[in-house]
Coordinates of N, CA and C in Angstrom, one line a residue:
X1 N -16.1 -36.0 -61.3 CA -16.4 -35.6 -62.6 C -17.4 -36.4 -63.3
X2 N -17.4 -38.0 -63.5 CA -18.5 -38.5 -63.2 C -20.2 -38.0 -63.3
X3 N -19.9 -37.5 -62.2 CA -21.4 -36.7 -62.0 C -22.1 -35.2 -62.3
X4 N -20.4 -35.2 -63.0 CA -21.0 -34.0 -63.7 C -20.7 -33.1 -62.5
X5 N -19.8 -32.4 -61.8 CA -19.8 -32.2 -60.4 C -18.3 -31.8 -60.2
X6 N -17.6 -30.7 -60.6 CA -16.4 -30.1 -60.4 C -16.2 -28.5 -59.6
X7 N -15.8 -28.9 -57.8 CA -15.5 -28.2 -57.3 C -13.9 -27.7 -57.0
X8 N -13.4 -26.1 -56.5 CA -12.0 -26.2 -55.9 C -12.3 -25.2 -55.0
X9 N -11.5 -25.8 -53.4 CA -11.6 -25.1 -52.8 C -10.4 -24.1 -52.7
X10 N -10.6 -23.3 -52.4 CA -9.8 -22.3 -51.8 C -9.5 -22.2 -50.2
X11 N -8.2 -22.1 -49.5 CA -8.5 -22.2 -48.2 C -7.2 -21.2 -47.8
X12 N -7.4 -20.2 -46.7 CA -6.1 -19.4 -46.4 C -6.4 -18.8 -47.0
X13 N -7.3 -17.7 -47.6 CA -7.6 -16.8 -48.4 C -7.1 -15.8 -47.6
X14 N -6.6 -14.7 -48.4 CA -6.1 -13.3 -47.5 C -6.6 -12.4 -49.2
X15 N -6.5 -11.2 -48.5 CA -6.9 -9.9 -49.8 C -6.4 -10.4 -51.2
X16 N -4.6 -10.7 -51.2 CA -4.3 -10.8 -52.7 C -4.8 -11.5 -53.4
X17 N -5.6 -12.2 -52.3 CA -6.1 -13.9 -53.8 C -7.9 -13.2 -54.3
X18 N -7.6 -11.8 -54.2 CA -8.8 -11.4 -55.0 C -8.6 -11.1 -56.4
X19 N -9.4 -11.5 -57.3 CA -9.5 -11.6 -58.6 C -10.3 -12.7 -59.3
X20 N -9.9 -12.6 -60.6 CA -11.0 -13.4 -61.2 C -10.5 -14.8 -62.1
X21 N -11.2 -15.6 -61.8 CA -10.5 -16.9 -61.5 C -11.2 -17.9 -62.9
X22 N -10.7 -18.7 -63.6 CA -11.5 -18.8 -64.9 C -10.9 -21.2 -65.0
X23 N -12.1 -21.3 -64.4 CA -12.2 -23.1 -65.0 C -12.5 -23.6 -66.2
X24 N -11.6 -24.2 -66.6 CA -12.1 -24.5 -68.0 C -11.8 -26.1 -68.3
X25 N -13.1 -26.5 -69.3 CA -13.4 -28.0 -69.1 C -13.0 -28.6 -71.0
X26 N -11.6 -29.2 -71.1 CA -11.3 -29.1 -72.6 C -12.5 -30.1 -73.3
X27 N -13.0 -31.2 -72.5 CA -13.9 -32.4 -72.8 C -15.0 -32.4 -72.5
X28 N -15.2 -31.5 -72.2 CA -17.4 -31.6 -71.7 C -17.8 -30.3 -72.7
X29 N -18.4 -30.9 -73.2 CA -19.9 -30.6 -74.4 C -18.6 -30.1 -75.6
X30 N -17.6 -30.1 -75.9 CA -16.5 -29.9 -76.6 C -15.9 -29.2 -76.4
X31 N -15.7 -28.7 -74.8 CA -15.1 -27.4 -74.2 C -15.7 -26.3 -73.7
X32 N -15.8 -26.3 -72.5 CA -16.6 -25.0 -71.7 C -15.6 -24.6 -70.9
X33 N -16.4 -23.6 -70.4 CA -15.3 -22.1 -69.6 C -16.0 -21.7 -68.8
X34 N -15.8 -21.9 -67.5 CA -16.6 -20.8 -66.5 C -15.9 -19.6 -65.7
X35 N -16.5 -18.4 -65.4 CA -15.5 -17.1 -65.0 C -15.9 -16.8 -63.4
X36 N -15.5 -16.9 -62.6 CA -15.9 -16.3 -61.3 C -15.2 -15.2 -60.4
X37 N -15.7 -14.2 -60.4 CA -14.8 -13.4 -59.4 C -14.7 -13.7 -58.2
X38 N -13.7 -13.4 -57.4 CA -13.2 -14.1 -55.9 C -13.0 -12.7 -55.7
X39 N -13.7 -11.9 -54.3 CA -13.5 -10.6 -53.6 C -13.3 -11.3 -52.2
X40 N -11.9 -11.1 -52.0 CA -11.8 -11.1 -50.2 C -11.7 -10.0 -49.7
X41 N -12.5 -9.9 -49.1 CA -12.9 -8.7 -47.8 C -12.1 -9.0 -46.3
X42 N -11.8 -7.5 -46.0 CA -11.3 -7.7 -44.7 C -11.8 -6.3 -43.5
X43 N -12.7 -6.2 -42.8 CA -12.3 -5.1 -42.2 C -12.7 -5.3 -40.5
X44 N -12.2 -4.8 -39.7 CA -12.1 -4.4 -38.3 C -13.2 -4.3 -38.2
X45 N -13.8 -4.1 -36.9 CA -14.6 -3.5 -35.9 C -14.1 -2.1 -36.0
X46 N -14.9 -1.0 -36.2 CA -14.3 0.1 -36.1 C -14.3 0.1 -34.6
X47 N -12.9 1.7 -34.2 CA -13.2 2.2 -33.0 C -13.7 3.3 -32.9
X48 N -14.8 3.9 -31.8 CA -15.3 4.7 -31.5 C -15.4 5.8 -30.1
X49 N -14.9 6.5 -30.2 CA -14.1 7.4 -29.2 C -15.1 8.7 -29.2
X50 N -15.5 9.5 -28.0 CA -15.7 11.1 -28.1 C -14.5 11.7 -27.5
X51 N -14.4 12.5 -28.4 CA -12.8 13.4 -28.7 C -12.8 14.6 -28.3
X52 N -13.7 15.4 -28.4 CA -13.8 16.4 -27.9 C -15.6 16.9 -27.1
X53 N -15.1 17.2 -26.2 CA -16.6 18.4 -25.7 C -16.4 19.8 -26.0
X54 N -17.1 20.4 -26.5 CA -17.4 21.8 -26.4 C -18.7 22.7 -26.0
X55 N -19.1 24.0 -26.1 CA -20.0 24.6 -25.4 C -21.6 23.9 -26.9
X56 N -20.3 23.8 -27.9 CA -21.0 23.7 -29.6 C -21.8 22.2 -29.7
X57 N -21.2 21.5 -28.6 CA -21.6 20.0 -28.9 C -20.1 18.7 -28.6
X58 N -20.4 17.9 -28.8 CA -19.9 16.8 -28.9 C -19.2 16.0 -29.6
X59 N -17.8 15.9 -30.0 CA -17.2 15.3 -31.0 C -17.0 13.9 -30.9
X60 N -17.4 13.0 -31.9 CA -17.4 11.9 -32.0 C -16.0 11.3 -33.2
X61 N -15.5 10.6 -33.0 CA -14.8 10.2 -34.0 C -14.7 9.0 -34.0
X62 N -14.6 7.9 -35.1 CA -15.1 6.6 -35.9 C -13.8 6.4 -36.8
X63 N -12.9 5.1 -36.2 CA -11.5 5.1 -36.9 C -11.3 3.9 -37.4
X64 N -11.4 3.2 -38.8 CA -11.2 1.8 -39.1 C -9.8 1.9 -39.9
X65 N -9.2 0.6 -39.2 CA -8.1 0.4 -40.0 C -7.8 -1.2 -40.5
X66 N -7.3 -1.3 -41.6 CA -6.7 -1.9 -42.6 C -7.9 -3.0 -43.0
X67 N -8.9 -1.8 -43.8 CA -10.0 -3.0 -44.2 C -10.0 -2.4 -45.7
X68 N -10.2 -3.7 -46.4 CA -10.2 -4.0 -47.9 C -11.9 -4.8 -48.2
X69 N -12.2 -4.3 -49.3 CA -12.5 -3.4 -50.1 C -12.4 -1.7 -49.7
X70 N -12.4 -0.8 -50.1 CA -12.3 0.5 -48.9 C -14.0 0.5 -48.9
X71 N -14.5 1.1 -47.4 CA -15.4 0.7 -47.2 C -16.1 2.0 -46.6
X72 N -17.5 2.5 -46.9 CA -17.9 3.5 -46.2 C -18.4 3.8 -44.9
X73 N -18.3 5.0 -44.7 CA -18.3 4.9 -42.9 C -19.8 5.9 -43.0
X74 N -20.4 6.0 -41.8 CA -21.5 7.1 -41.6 C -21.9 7.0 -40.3
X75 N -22.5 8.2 -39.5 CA -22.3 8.7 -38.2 C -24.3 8.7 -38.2
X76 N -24.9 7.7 -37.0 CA -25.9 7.8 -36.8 C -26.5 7.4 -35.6
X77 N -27.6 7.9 -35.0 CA -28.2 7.6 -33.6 C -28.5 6.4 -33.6
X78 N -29.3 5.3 -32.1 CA -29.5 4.4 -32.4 C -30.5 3.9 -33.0
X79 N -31.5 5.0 -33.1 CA -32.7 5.3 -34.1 C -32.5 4.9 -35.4
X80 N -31.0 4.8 -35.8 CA -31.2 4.7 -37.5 C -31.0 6.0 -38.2
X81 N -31.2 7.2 -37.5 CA -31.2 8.7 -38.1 C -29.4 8.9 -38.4
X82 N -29.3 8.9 -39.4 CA -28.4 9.7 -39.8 C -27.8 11.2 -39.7
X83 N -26.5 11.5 -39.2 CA -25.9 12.5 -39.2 C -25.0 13.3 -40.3
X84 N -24.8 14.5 -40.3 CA -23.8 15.1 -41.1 C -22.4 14.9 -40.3
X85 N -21.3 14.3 -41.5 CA -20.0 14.5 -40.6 C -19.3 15.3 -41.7
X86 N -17.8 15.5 -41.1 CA -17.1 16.0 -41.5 C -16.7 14.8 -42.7
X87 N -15.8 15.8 -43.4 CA -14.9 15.0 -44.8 C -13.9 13.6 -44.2
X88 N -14.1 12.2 -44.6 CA -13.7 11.5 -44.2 C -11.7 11.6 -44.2
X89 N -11.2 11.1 -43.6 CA -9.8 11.1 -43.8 C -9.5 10.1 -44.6
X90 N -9.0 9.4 -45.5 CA -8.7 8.7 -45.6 C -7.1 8.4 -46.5
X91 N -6.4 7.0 -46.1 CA -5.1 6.7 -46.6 C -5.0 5.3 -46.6
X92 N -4.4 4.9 -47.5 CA -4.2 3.4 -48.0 C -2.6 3.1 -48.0
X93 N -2.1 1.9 -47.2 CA -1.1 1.4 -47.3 C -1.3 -0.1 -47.2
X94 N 0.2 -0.6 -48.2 CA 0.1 -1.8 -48.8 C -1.4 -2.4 -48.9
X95 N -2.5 -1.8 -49.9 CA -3.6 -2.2 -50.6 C -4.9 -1.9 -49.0
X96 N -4.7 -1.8 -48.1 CA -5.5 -1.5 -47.1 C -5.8 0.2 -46.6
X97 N -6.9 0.3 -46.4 CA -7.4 1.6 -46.2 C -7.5 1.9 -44.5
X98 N -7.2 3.0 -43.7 CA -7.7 3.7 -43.0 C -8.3 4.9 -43.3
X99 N -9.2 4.6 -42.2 CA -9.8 5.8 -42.8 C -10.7 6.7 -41.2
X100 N -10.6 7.7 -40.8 CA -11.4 8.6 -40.0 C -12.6 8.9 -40.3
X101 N -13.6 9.0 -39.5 CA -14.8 9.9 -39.7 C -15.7 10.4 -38.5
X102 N -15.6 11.9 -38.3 CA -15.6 12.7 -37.3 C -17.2 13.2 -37.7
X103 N -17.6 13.5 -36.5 CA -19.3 14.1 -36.1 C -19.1 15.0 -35.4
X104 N -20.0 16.0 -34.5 CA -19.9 16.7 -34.3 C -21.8 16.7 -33.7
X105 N -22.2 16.1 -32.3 CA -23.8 16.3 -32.4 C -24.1 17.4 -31.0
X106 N -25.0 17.5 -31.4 CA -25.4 18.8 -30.5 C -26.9 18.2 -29.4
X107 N -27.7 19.1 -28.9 CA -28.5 18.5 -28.3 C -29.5 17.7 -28.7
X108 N -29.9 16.8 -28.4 CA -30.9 15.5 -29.2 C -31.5 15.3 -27.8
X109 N -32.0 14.1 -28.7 CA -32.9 13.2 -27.7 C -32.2 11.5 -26.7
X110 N -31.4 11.8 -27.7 CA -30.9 10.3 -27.1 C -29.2 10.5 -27.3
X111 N -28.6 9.3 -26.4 CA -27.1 9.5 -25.9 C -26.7 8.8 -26.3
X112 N -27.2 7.4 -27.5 CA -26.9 6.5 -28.2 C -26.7 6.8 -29.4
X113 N -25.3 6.4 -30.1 CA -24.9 6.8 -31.4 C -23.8 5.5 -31.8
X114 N -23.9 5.5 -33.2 CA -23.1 4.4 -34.0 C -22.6 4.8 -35.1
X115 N -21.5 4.0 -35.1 CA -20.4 4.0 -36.3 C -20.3 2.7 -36.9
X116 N -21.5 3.3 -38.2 CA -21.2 1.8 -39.2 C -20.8 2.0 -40.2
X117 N -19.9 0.9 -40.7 CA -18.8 0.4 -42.1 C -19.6 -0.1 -42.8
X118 N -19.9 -0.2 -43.6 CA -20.6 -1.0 -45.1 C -19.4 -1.1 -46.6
X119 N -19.7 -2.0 -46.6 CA -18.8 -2.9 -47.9 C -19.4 -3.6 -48.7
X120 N -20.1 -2.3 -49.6 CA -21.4 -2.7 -50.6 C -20.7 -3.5 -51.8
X121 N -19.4 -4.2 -52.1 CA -19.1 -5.1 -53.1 C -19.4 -6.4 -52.3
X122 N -19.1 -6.4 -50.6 CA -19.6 -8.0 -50.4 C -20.9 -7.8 -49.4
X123 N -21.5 -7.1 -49.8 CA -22.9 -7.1 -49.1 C -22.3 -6.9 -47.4
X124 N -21.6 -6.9 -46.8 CA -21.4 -6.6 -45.8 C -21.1 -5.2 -44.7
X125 N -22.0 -5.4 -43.6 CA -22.2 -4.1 -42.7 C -21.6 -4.3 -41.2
X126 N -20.8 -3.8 -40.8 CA -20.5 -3.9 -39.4 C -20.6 -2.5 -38.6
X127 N -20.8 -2.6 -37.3 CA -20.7 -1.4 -36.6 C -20.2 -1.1 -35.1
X128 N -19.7 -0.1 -34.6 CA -19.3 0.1 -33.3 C -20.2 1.2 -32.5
X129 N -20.8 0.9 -31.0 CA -22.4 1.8 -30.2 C -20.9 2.6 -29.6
X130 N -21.4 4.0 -29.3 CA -21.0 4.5 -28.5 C -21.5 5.5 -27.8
X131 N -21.7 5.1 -25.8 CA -23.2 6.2 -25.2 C -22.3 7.2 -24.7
X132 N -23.3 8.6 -25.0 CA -22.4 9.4 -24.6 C -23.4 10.2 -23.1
X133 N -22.0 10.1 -22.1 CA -22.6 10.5 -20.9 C -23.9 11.6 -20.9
X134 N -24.3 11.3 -19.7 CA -26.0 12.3 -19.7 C -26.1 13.7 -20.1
X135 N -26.5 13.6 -21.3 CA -26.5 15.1 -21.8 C -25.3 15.8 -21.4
X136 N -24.6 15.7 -22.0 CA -23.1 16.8 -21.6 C -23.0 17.9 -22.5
X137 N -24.4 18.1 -22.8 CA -24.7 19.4 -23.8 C -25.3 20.4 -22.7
X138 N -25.0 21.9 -23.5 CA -25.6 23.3 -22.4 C -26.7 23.8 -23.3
X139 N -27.6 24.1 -22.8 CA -29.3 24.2 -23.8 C -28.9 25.4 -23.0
X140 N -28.9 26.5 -23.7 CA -28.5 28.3 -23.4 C -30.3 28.5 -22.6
X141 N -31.5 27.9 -23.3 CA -33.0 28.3 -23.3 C -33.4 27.8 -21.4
X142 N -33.0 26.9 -21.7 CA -33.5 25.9 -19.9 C -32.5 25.5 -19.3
X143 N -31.2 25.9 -19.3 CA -30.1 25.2 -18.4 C -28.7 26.4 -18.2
X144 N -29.0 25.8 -17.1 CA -27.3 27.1 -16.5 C -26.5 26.3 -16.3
X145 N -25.2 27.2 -16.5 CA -23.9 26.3 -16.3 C -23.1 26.0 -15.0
X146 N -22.6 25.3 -14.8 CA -21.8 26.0 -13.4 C -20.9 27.4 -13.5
X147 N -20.6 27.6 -14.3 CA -19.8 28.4 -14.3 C -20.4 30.3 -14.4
X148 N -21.7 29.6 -14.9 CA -22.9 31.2 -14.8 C -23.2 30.9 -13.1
X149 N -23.6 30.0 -12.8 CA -23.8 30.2 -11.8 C -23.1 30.4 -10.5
X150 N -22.1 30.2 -10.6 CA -20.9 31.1 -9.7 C -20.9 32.6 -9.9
X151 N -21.0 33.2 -11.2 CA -20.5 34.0 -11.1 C -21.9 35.0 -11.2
X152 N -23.0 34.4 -10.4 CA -24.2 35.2 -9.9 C -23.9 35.0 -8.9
X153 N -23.5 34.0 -7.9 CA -23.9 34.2 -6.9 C -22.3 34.9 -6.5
X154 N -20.8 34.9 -7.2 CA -20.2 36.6 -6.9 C -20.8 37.6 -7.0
X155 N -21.4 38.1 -8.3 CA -22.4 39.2 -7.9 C -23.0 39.5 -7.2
X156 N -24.0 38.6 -6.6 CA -25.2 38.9 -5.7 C -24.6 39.1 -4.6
X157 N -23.4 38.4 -4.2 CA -22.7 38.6 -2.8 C -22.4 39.9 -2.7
X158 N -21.5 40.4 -3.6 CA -21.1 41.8 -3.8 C -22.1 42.8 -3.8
X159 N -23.3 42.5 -4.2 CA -24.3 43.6 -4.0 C -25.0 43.5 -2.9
X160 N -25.2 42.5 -2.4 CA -25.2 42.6 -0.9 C -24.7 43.3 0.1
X161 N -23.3 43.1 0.2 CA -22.0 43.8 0.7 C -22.3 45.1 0.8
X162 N -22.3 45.6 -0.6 CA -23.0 47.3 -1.0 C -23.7 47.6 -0.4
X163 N -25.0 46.9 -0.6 CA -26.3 47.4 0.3 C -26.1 47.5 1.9
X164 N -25.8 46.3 2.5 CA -25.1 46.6 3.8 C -24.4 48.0 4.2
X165 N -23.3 48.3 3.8 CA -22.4 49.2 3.7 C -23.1 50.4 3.7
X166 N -24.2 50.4 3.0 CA -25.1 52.0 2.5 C -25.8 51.8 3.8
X167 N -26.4 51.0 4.1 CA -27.4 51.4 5.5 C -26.6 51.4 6.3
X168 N -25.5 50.4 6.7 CA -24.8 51.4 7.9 C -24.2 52.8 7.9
X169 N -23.8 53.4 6.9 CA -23.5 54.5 6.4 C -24.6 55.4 7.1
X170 N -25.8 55.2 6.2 CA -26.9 56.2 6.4 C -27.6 56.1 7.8
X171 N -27.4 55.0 8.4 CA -27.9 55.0 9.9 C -26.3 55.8 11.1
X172 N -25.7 55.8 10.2 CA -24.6 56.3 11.4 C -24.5 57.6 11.4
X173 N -24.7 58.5 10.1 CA -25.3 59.8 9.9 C -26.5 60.7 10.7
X174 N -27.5 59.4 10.4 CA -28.7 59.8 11.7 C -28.8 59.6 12.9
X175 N -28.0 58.8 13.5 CA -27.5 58.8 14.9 C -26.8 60.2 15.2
X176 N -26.0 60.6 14.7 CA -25.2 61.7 15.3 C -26.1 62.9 15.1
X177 N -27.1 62.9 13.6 CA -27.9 64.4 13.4 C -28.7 64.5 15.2
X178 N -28.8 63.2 15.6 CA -29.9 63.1 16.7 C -29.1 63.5 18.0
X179 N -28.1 63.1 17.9 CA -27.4 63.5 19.1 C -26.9 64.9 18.8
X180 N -26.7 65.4 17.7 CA -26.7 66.9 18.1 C -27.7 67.7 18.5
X181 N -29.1 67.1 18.3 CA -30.4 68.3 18.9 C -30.6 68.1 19.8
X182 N -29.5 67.2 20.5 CA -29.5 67.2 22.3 C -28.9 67.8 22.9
X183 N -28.0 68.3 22.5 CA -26.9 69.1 23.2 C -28.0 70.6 23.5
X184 N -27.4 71.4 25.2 CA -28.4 72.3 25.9 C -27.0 73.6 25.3
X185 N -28.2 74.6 25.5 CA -27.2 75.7 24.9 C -26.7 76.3 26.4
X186 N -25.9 77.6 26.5 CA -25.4 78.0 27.3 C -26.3 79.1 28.4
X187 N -27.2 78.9 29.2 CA -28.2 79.7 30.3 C -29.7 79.0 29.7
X188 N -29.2 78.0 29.2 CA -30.6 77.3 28.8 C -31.3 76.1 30.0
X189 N -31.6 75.7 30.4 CA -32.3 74.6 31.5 C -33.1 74.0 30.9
X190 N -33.4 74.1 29.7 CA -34.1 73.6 29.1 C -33.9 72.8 28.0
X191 N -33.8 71.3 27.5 CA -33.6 70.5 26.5 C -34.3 71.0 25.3
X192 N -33.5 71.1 24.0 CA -34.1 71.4 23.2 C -34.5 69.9 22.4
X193 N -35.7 70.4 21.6 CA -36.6 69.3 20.8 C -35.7 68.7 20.1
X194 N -35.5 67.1 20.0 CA -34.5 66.6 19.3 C -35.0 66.5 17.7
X195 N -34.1 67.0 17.1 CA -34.1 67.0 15.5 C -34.7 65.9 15.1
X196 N -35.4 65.9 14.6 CA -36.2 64.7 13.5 C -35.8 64.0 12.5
X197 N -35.3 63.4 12.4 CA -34.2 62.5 11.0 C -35.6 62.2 9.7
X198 N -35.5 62.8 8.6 CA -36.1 62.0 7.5 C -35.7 60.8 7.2
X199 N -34.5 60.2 7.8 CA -34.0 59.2 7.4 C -34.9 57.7 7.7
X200 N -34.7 56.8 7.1 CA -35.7 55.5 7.5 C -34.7 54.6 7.6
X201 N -34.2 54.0 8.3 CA -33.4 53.2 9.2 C -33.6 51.4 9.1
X202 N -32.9 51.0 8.9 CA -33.9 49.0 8.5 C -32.8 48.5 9.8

């Protein structure tokens, strides 16, 4: 005190000892008062999970739990570009928040995406990367599925089959027209001209 020089520390802070804390000096300059607010912050490392695939895209979902101040979440590439997500979930027990936040991305440029928390009362930003396997998106314009492409090459099999089937058909027709303009009639000695098939044979 001396030097004019009055600190207190605080140590073992947890959430409740947030509030506003007031020193007061009854003997310097004839009494002064100083006010400080004390915000303890608490939050996780979010987790980051893809939750769903669909034909639509990619679901991402972003889950922090039991962080104080409640803190905002947002869904973004590793570019910095921000996404639209869905309505966050959120619930609070004993003074701590969880809270969900779901995406939904479709085809891009890149397989890198993050889930960052910000806790704009203590200046603080944390975040969780999460890469999502090689393009696991279906671009309808330049890309087949497996699943189209099975069921061309059932088709094409079966139209194969068909085609097959019609030319043996139509060649086994023309074989016999031919064998009948062979047959000799009765006081004939003479072979008759074998019938000519219009048919065209492969």
């Amino acid at each position: 005190m001396r030097f004019g020089n009055a600190s207190i520390m605080i140590i073992n802070t947890t959430t409740i000892d947030t509030g506003d804390y007031t020193c007061y000096f009854p003997e310097l300059n004839g009494g002064l008062t100083f006010n400080i607010t004390l915000v303890v912050g608490s939050v996780p490392k979010p987790i980051v999970t893809m939750s769903k695939v669909t034909d639509s895209g990619v679901q991402l979902k972003c889950e922090v739990q039991g962080a104080f101040p409640k803190p905002e979440l947002r869904w973004q590439n590793c570019d910095g570009n921000i996404f639209d997500a869905e309505e966050a979930e959120i619930s609070e027990r004993d003074g701590r928040y969880h809270i969900t936040l779901q995406t939904t991305v479709t085809s891009t440029t890149t397989t890198c995406f993050q889930c960052v928390v910000q806790q704009k009362d203590l200046n603080h930003e944390t975040g969780s990367t999460i890469t999502v396997p090689e393009k696991p998106f279906v671009d309808p314009c330049g890309k087949v599925t497996i699943e189209g492409l099975m069921t061309g090459i059932v088709v094409g099999a079966g139209l194969l089959v068909l085609v097959l089937v019609l030319l043996v058909f139509f060649k086994f027709i023309t074989v016999r027209r031919v064998r009948a303009g062979t047959q000799k009639t009765d006081g004939d000695n003479e072979t008759n001209e074998p019938l000519k098939s219009e048919h065209i044979t492969v």
